[in-house]
PDB file of C-alpha atoms in Angstrom:
ATOM      1  CA  MET D   1      13.268  21.312  23.672  1.00  0.00           C
ATOM      2  CA  ILE D   2      16.786  22.639  24.096  1.00  0.00           C
ATOM      3  CA  LEU D   3      19.703  21.694  21.836  1.00  0.00           C
ATOM      4  CA  GLU D   4      22.994  22.455  23.555  1.00  0.00           C
ATOM      5  CA  ARG D   5      26.309  22.631  21.664  1.00  0.00           C
ATOM      6  CA  LEU D   6      25.722  19.625  19.436  1.00  0.00           C
ATOM      7  CA  TYR D   7      28.670  18.264  17.495  1.00  0.00           C
ATOM      8  CA  LYS D   8      28.365  15.446  14.968  1.00  0.00           C
ATOM      9  CA  SER D   9      30.849  14.010  12.486  1.00  0.00           C
ATOM     10  CA  TYR D  10      31.219  10.861  10.407  1.00  0.00           C
ATOM     11  CA  ARG D  11      34.410   8.947   9.755  1.00  0.00           C
ATOM     12  CA  ILE D  12      35.155   8.613   6.034  1.00  0.00           C
ATOM     13  CA  GLY D  13      38.208   6.404   5.687  1.00  0.00           C
ATOM     14  CA  ASP D  14      40.968   8.096   7.664  1.00  0.00           C
ATOM     15  CA  HIS D  15      39.188  11.426   7.846  1.00  0.00           C
ATOM     16  CA  LEU D  16      36.387  12.927   9.913  1.00  0.00           C
ATOM     17  CA  LEU D  17      33.591  14.707   8.063  1.00  0.00           C
ATOM     18  CA  PRO D  18      32.080  17.363  10.378  1.00  0.00           C
ATOM     19  CA  VAL D  19      28.302  17.740   9.939  1.00  0.00           C
ATOM     20  CA  LEU D  20      27.129  19.806  12.946  1.00  0.00           C
ATOM     21  CA  SER D  21      29.304  22.263  14.822  1.00  0.00           C
ATOM     22  CA  ASP D  22      28.448  23.875  18.178  1.00  0.00           C
ATOM     23  CA  PHE D  23      24.731  23.745  17.349  1.00  0.00           C
ATOM     24  CA  SER D  24      22.502  25.291  20.031  1.00  0.00           C
ATOM     25  CA  LEU D  25      18.840  26.316  19.967  1.00  0.00           C
ATOM     26  CA  GLU D  26      15.778  26.464  22.221  1.00  0.00           C
ATOM     27  CA  MET D  27      12.417  25.477  20.694  1.00  0.00           C
ATOM     28  CA  PRO D  28       9.259  26.322  22.671  1.00  0.00           C
ATOM     29  CA  PRO D  29       7.068  23.314  23.571  1.00  0.00           C
ATOM     30  CA  GLY D  30       4.073  22.922  21.264  1.00  0.00           C
ATOM     31  CA  SER D  31       5.608  25.062  18.526  1.00  0.00           C
ATOM     32  CA  ILE D  32       6.666  24.400  14.938  1.00  0.00           C
ATOM     33  CA  THR D  33      10.317  25.098  14.169  1.00  0.00           C
ATOM     34  CA  ALA D  34      11.412  25.051  10.521  1.00  0.00           C
ATOM     35  CA  PHE D  35      15.066  24.490   9.687  1.00  0.00           C
ATOM     36  CA  VAL D  36      15.842  25.868   6.229  1.00  0.00           C
ATOM     37  CA  GLY D  37      19.156  25.119   4.570  1.00  0.00           C
ATOM     38  CA  PRO D  38      20.840  23.882   1.397  1.00  0.00           C
ATOM     39  CA  SER D  39      20.767  20.239   0.365  1.00  0.00           C
ATOM     40  CA  GLY D  40      23.410  18.181   2.124  1.00  0.00           C
ATOM     41  CA  CYS D  41      23.995  20.650   4.941  1.00  0.00           C
ATOM     42  CA  GLY D  42      22.999  18.208   7.703  1.00  0.00           C
ATOM     43  CA  LYS D  43      19.269  18.804   8.233  1.00  0.00           C
ATOM     44  CA  THR D  44      18.342  15.110   8.185  1.00  0.00           C
ATOM     45  CA  THR D  45      21.232  14.317  10.527  1.00  0.00           C
ATOM     46  CA  LEU D  46      19.811  16.843  12.983  1.00  0.00           C
ATOM     47  CA  LEU D  47      16.401  15.118  12.803  1.00  0.00           C
ATOM     48  CA  ARG D  48      18.016  11.745  13.434  1.00  0.00           C
ATOM     49  CA  LEU D  49      19.795  13.118  16.497  1.00  0.00           C
ATOM     50  CA  ILE D  50      16.585  14.598  17.890  1.00  0.00           C
ATOM     51  CA  GLY D  51      14.747  11.332  17.147  1.00  0.00           C
ATOM     52  CA  GLU D  52      17.466   9.331  18.922  1.00  0.00           C
ATOM     53  CA  LEU D  53      18.275   7.335  15.790  1.00  0.00           C
ATOM     54  CA  GLU D  54      21.862   8.560  16.120  1.00  0.00           C
ATOM     55  CA  HIS D  55      23.915  10.118  18.891  1.00  0.00           C
ATOM     56  CA  ALA D  56      25.910  13.329  18.838  1.00  0.00           C
ATOM     57  CA  ASP D  57      29.657  13.249  19.414  1.00  0.00           C
ATOM     58  CA  SER D  58      29.082  15.806  22.161  1.00  0.00           C
ATOM     59  CA  GLY D  59      26.404  18.146  23.430  1.00  0.00           C
ATOM     60  CA  SER D  60      22.922  17.385  24.707  1.00  0.00           C
ATOM     61  CA  ILE D  61      19.219  17.452  23.806  1.00  0.00           C
ATOM     62  CA  LYS D  62      16.846  18.298  26.648  1.00  0.00           C
ATOM     63  CA  ARG D  63      13.099  17.723  26.381  1.00  0.00           C
ATOM     64  CA  THR D  64      10.376  19.081  28.629  1.00  0.00           C
ATOM     65  CA  GLU D  65       8.130  16.673  30.539  1.00  0.00           C
ATOM     66  CA  GLU D  66       5.331  17.014  27.972  1.00  0.00           C
ATOM     67  CA  GLU D  67       7.798  16.233  25.165  1.00  0.00           C
ATOM     68  CA  LYS D  68       9.132  13.008  26.658  1.00  0.00           C
ATOM     69  CA  GLY D  69       8.158   9.691  25.123  1.00  0.00           C
ATOM     70  CA  VAL D  70       8.025   8.378  21.575  1.00  0.00           C
ATOM     71  CA  PHE D  71       8.449  10.353  18.335  1.00  0.00           C
ATOM     72  CA  SER D  72       6.239  10.620  15.245  1.00  0.00           C
ATOM     73  CA  TYR D  73       7.943  10.800  11.841  1.00  0.00           C
ATOM     74  CA  LEU D  74       6.709  12.134   8.512  1.00  0.00           C
ATOM     75  CA  PHE D  75       9.108  11.368   5.664  1.00  0.00           C
ATOM     76  CA  GLN D  76       9.573  12.526   2.069  1.00  0.00           C
ATOM     77  CA  GLU D  77       7.738   9.387   0.869  1.00  0.00           C
ATOM     78  CA  PRO D  78       4.587   7.943   2.490  1.00  0.00           C
ATOM     79  CA  ARG D  79       6.123   4.549   3.438  1.00  0.00           C
ATOM     80  CA  LEU D  80       2.747   2.813   3.550  1.00  0.00           C
ATOM     81  CA  LEU D  81       2.433  -0.973   3.657  1.00  0.00           C
ATOM     82  CA  PRO D  82       1.158  -1.862   0.159  1.00  0.00           C
ATOM     83  CA  TRP D  83      -0.624  -5.069   1.254  1.00  0.00           C
ATOM     84  CA  ASN D  84      -2.685  -3.252   3.904  1.00  0.00           C
ATOM     85  CA  THR D  85      -5.710  -1.064   3.346  1.00  0.00           C
ATOM     86  CA  VAL D  86      -5.529   2.661   4.031  1.00  0.00           C
ATOM     87  CA  LEU D  87      -7.417   2.169   7.292  1.00  0.00           C
ATOM     88  CA  ALA D  88      -5.150  -0.686   8.358  1.00  0.00           C
ATOM     89  CA  ASN D  89      -2.041   1.425   7.686  1.00  0.00           C
ATOM     90  CA  VAL D  90      -3.250   3.975  10.226  1.00  0.00           C
ATOM     91  CA  GLU D  91      -4.731   1.441  12.671  1.00  0.00           C
ATOM     92  CA  LEU D  92      -1.434  -0.458  12.748  1.00  0.00           C
ATOM     93  CA  VAL D  93       0.441   2.241  14.702  1.00  0.00           C
ATOM     94  CA  LEU D  94      -2.259   2.231  17.395  1.00  0.00           C
ATOM     95  CA  ARG D  95      -1.868  -1.454  18.273  1.00  0.00           C
ATOM     96  CA  PRO D  96       0.783  -0.972  20.984  1.00  0.00           C
ATOM     97  CA  TRP D  97      -1.441   1.564  22.718  1.00  0.00           C
ATOM     98  CA  TYR D  98      -4.994   0.226  22.437  1.00  0.00           C
ATOM     99  CA  ASP D  99      -5.955  -3.423  22.929  1.00  0.00           C
ATOM    100  CA  ASP D 100      -9.501  -3.046  21.693  1.00  0.00           C
ATOM    101  CA  ARG D 101      -9.661  -3.357  17.897  1.00  0.00           C
ATOM    102  CA  HIS D 102     -12.908  -1.417  17.637  1.00  0.00           C
ATOM    103  CA  GLU D 103     -11.353   1.522  19.452  1.00  0.00           C
ATOM    104  CA  ARG D 104      -8.336   1.428  17.129  1.00  0.00           C
ATOM    105  CA  ILE D 105     -10.571   1.404  14.060  1.00  0.00           C
ATOM    106  CA  HIS D 106     -12.644   4.267  15.466  1.00  0.00           C
ATOM    107  CA  ARG D 107      -9.553   6.362  16.158  1.00  0.00           C
ATOM    108  CA  ALA D 108      -7.932   5.567  12.814  1.00  0.00           C
ATOM    109  CA  SER D 109     -11.141   6.467  10.973  1.00  0.00           C
ATOM    110  CA  GLY D 110     -11.246   9.751  12.848  1.00  0.00           C
ATOM    111  CA  PHE D 111      -7.764  10.734  11.683  1.00  0.00           C
ATOM    112  CA  LEU D 112      -8.595   9.756   8.096  1.00  0.00           C
ATOM    113  CA  HIS D 113     -11.721  11.910   8.342  1.00  0.00           C
ATOM    114  CA  LEU D 114      -9.591  14.895   9.414  1.00  0.00           C
ATOM    115  CA  VAL D 115      -7.488  14.605   6.239  1.00  0.00           C
ATOM    116  CA  GLY D 116     -10.540  14.012   4.038  1.00  0.00           C
ATOM    117  CA  LEU D 117      -9.961  10.316   3.330  1.00  0.00           C
ATOM    118  CA  GLU D 118     -12.367   8.412   5.579  1.00  0.00           C
ATOM    119  CA  GLU D 119     -14.297   7.046   2.587  1.00  0.00           C
ATOM    120  CA  TYR D 120     -11.061   5.590   1.151  1.00  0.00           C
ATOM    121  CA  GLY D 121     -10.348   3.389   4.178  1.00  0.00           C
ATOM    122  CA  LYS D 122     -10.828   0.120   2.273  1.00  0.00           C
ATOM    123  CA  PHE D 123      -8.581   1.133  -0.633  1.00  0.00           C
ATOM    124  CA  LYS D 124      -5.018  -0.132  -1.020  1.00  0.00           C
ATOM    125  CA  PRO D 125      -2.235   2.506  -1.255  1.00  0.00           C
ATOM    126  CA  ASP D 126      -1.613   1.794  -4.960  1.00  0.00           C
ATOM    127  CA  GLN D 127      -5.222   2.778  -5.683  1.00  0.00           C
ATOM    128  CA  LEU D 128      -4.579   6.307  -4.413  1.00  0.00           C
ATOM    129  CA  SER D 129      -2.802   9.284  -5.949  1.00  0.00           C
ATOM    130  CA  GLY D 130       0.557  10.386  -4.562  1.00  0.00           C
ATOM    131  CA  GLY D 131      -1.024  13.271  -2.688  1.00  0.00           C
ATOM    132  CA  MET D 132      -3.659  11.031  -1.138  1.00  0.00           C
ATOM    133  CA  ARG D 133      -1.002   8.570   0.012  1.00  0.00           C
ATOM    134  CA  GLN D 134       0.845  11.414   1.696  1.00  0.00           C
ATOM    135  CA  ARG D 135      -2.401  12.449   3.424  1.00  0.00           C
ATOM    136  CA  VAL D 136      -2.615   8.925   4.817  1.00  0.00           C
ATOM    137  CA  ALA D 137       0.962   9.304   6.059  1.00  0.00           C
ATOM    138  CA  ILE D 138      -0.006  12.573   7.785  1.00  0.00           C
ATOM    139  CA  ALA D 139      -2.990  10.877   9.448  1.00  0.00           C
ATOM    140  CA  ARG D 140      -0.776   7.991  10.582  1.00  0.00           C
ATOM    141  CA  ALA D 141       1.861  10.354  12.004  1.00  0.00           C
ATOM    142  CA  PHE D 142      -0.751  12.093  14.143  1.00  0.00           C
ATOM    143  CA  ALA D 143      -2.447   8.825  15.114  1.00  0.00           C
ATOM    144  CA  TYR D 144       0.832   7.640  16.612  1.00  0.00           C
ATOM    145  CA  PRO D 145       0.981   9.257  20.068  1.00  0.00           C
ATOM    146  CA  GLY D 146       4.440  10.791  19.762  1.00  0.00           C
ATOM    147  CA  ARG D 147       4.847  14.059  21.637  1.00  0.00           C
ATOM    148  CA  ILE D 148       7.393  15.347  19.127  1.00  0.00           C
ATOM    149  CA  MET D 149       6.727  15.416  15.373  1.00  0.00           C
ATOM    150  CA  LEU D 150       9.737  15.120  13.050  1.00  0.00           C
ATOM    151  CA  LEU D 151       9.163  16.137   9.414  1.00  0.00           C
ATOM    152  CA  ASP D 152      11.802  15.386   6.783  1.00  0.00           C
ATOM    153  CA  GLU D 153      10.749  17.481   3.741  1.00  0.00           C
ATOM    154  CA  PRO D 154       7.443  15.577   3.374  1.00  0.00           C
ATOM    155  CA  PHE D 155       6.049  17.875   0.648  1.00  0.00           C
ATOM    156  CA  GLN D 156       9.228  18.263  -1.389  1.00  0.00           C
ATOM    157  CA  SER D 157       8.409  16.352  -4.584  1.00  0.00           C
ATOM    158  CA  LEU D 158       4.823  17.545  -5.043  1.00  0.00           C
ATOM    159  CA  ASP D 159       3.405  20.215  -7.333  1.00  0.00           C
ATOM    160  CA  THR D 160       2.567  23.614  -5.849  1.00  0.00           C
ATOM    161  CA  HIS D 161      -1.213  23.188  -5.469  1.00  0.00           C
ATOM    162  CA  LEU D 162      -0.918  19.760  -3.896  1.00  0.00           C
ATOM    163  CA  ARG D 163       1.897  20.881  -1.608  1.00  0.00           C
ATOM    164  CA  TRP D 164      -0.200  23.678  -0.092  1.00  0.00           C
ATOM    165  CA  SER D 165      -3.167  21.345   0.237  1.00  0.00           C
ATOM    166  CA  LEU D 166      -1.050  18.954   2.305  1.00  0.00           C
ATOM    167  CA  VAL D 167       0.406  21.799   4.376  1.00  0.00           C
ATOM    168  CA  GLU D 168      -3.166  22.796   5.243  1.00  0.00           C
ATOM    169  CA  ALA D 169      -4.035  19.184   6.118  1.00  0.00           C
ATOM    170  CA  PHE D 170      -1.036  18.979   8.427  1.00  0.00           C
ATOM    171  CA  LEU D 171      -1.798  22.305  10.124  1.00  0.00           C
ATOM    172  CA  SER D 172      -5.451  21.405  10.691  1.00  0.00           C
ATOM    173  CA  LEU D 173      -4.336  18.328  12.643  1.00  0.00           C
ATOM    174  CA  TRP D 174      -1.574  20.205  14.458  1.00  0.00           C
ATOM    175  CA  LYS D 175      -3.963  22.933  15.636  1.00  0.00           C
ATOM    176  CA  ALA D 176      -6.091  20.248  17.287  1.00  0.00           C
ATOM    177  CA  ASP D 177      -3.037  18.700  18.985  1.00  0.00           C
ATOM    178  CA  LYS D 178      -0.125  21.133  19.197  1.00  0.00           C
ATOM    179  CA  ARG D 179       2.836  18.820  19.452  1.00  0.00           C
ATOM    180  CA  THR D 180       6.365  20.170  19.319  1.00  0.00           C
ATOM    181  CA  THR D 181       7.246  19.901  15.623  1.00  0.00           C
ATOM    182  CA  VAL D 182      10.667  19.978  13.992  1.00  0.00           C
ATOM    183  CA  TYR D 183      10.458  20.479  10.250  1.00  0.00           C
ATOM    184  CA  VAL D 184      13.425  20.471   7.863  1.00  0.00           C
ATOM    185  CA  THR D 185      13.094  21.914   4.376  1.00  0.00           C
ATOM    186  CA  HIS D 186      14.840  23.968   1.722  1.00  0.00           C
ATOM    187  CA  ASP D 187      11.584  25.763   0.836  1.00  0.00           C
ATOM    188  CA  VAL D 188      11.460  29.184   2.525  1.00  0.00           C
ATOM    189  CA  SER D 189       7.808  29.739   1.539  1.00  0.00           C
ATOM    190  CA  GLU D 190       6.635  26.601   3.360  1.00  0.00           C
ATOM    191  CA  ALA D 191       8.598  27.573   6.438  1.00  0.00           C
ATOM    192  CA  LEU D 192       7.115  31.076   6.531  1.00  0.00           C
ATOM    193  CA  LEU D 193       3.534  29.804   6.334  1.00  0.00           C
ATOM    194  CA  MET D 194       3.955  26.870   8.735  1.00  0.00           C
ATOM    195  CA  ALA D 195       6.428  27.735  11.450  1.00  0.00           C
ATOM    196  CA  ASP D 196       6.550  29.730  14.649  1.00  0.00           C
ATOM    197  CA  LEU D 197      10.341  29.835  14.422  1.00  0.00           C
ATOM    198  CA  VAL D 198      12.353  29.771  11.176  1.00  0.00           C
ATOM    199  CA  VAL D 199      16.039  28.899  11.410  1.00  0.00           C
ATOM    200  CA  ARG D 200      18.398  29.722   8.555  1.00  0.00           C
ATOM    201  CA  LEU D 201      21.192  27.182   8.340  1.00  0.00           C
ATOM    202  CA  SER D 202      24.707  27.329   6.948  1.00  0.00           C
ATOM    203  CA  SER D 203      26.311  24.742   4.701  1.00  0.00           C
ATOM    204  CA  ARG D 204      28.240  21.880   6.310  1.00  0.00           C
ATOM    205  CA  PRO D 205      29.413  21.862   9.054  1.00  0.00           C
ATOM    206  CA  MET D 206      25.900  23.074   9.801  1.00  0.00           C
ATOM    207  CA  GLY D 207      25.421  26.042  12.061  1.00  0.00           C
ATOM    208  CA  ILE D 208      22.766  28.694  12.620  1.00  0.00           C
ATOM    209  CA  LEU D 209      23.054  31.871  10.550  1.00  0.00           C
ATOM    210  CA  GLU D 210      19.827  33.579  11.674  1.00  0.00           C
ATOM    211  CA  THR D 211      16.584  32.855  13.508  1.00  0.00           C
ATOM    212  CA  PHE D 212      13.209  34.481  12.820  1.00  0.00           C
ATOM    213  CA  THR D 213      10.214  34.373  15.158  1.00  0.00           C
ATOM    214  CA  ILE D 214       6.961  34.662  13.183  1.00  0.00           C
ATOM    215  CA  GLY D 215       4.433  36.603  15.227  1.00  0.00           C
ATOM    216  CA  THR D 216       1.631  36.833  12.665  1.00  0.00           C
ATOM    217  CA  PRO D 217      -1.168  34.241  13.142  1.00  0.00           C
ATOM    218  CA  ARG D 218      -0.994  31.550  10.437  1.00  0.00           C
ATOM    219  CA  GLU D 219      -4.398  32.368   8.991  1.00  0.00           C
ATOM    220  CA  GLN D 220      -3.279  35.978   8.407  1.00  0.00           C
ATOM    221  CA  ARG D 221       0.098  35.223   6.831  1.00  0.00           C
ATOM    222  CA  SER D 222       1.015  36.128   3.277  1.00  0.00           C
ATOM    223  CA  LEU D 223       4.227  35.651   1.339  1.00  0.00           C
ATOM    224  CA  GLY D 224       3.781  39.243   0.151  1.00  0.00           C
ATOM    225  CA  SER D 225       3.603  40.771   3.639  1.00  0.00           C
ATOM    226  CA  PRO D 226       6.453  43.062   4.785  1.00  0.00           C
ATOM    227  CA  GLU D 227       7.474  40.519   7.444  1.00  0.00           C
ATOM    228  CA  SER D 228       7.674  37.673   4.913  1.00  0.00           C
ATOM    229  CA  ILE D 229       9.498  39.765   2.324  1.00  0.00           C
ATOM    230  CA  VAL D 230      12.195  40.795   4.801  1.00  0.00           C
ATOM    231  CA  ILE D 231      12.796  37.185   5.839  1.00  0.00           C
ATOM    232  CA  GLN D 232      12.825  35.921   2.239  1.00  0.00           C
ATOM    233  CA  GLN D 233      15.368  38.584   1.279  1.00  0.00           C
ATOM    234  CA  SER D 234      17.687  37.400   4.032  1.00  0.00           C
ATOM    235  CA  PHE D 235      17.799  33.959   2.423  1.00  0.00           C
ATOM    236  CA  TYR D 236      18.504  35.220  -1.091  1.00  0.00           C
ATOM    237  CA  THR D 237      21.004  38.016  -0.459  1.00  0.00           C
TER     238      THR D 237
END
């Protein structure tokens, strides 16, 4: 995916509020790109532009052939339907793609199995913990056949142990189906352990301050490694 000279502003009364300014970046297909920046800098606006929920004032977004089609979203909150079972919440997104109910159930169960929740398929969302509900949301995002994954700080409000558990659940699914993933966060540690490309963002109007390509395989990464320390220092100096 290539972002070319994106500009975006909002009209507030008689004034224009610039959010993105001359924003350009190339993201390799099948990679994870993490955008790290301060709250309110425009990260969610960028996701909405990529997901075609809004349009830029100028500039363009070009997708490769394998990236074309629908998008999958993973939000800060699970957004599950409370009246449906866990299994039905995942099966629901498969209905436009598979007519056979048994096939949908089989596929949905498979994604729940991959996040360790297959035995909870008959539970309602309010019977699960917050972390389990977010696992269901991860399973649903991957069940939906979007070729681009958009993540809007989905692990932000969770404690440290649970956050890393969900990061691992996400990565286990991504490794099996390497979709182009755009992930916005303000947590540098998450970005370093998840992403192929880490992008350091400025405050509004949002621009790119630095980019870091992470060459170390994910299973060998450590926040205490020289590579990680150098990148972390760039964010805090």
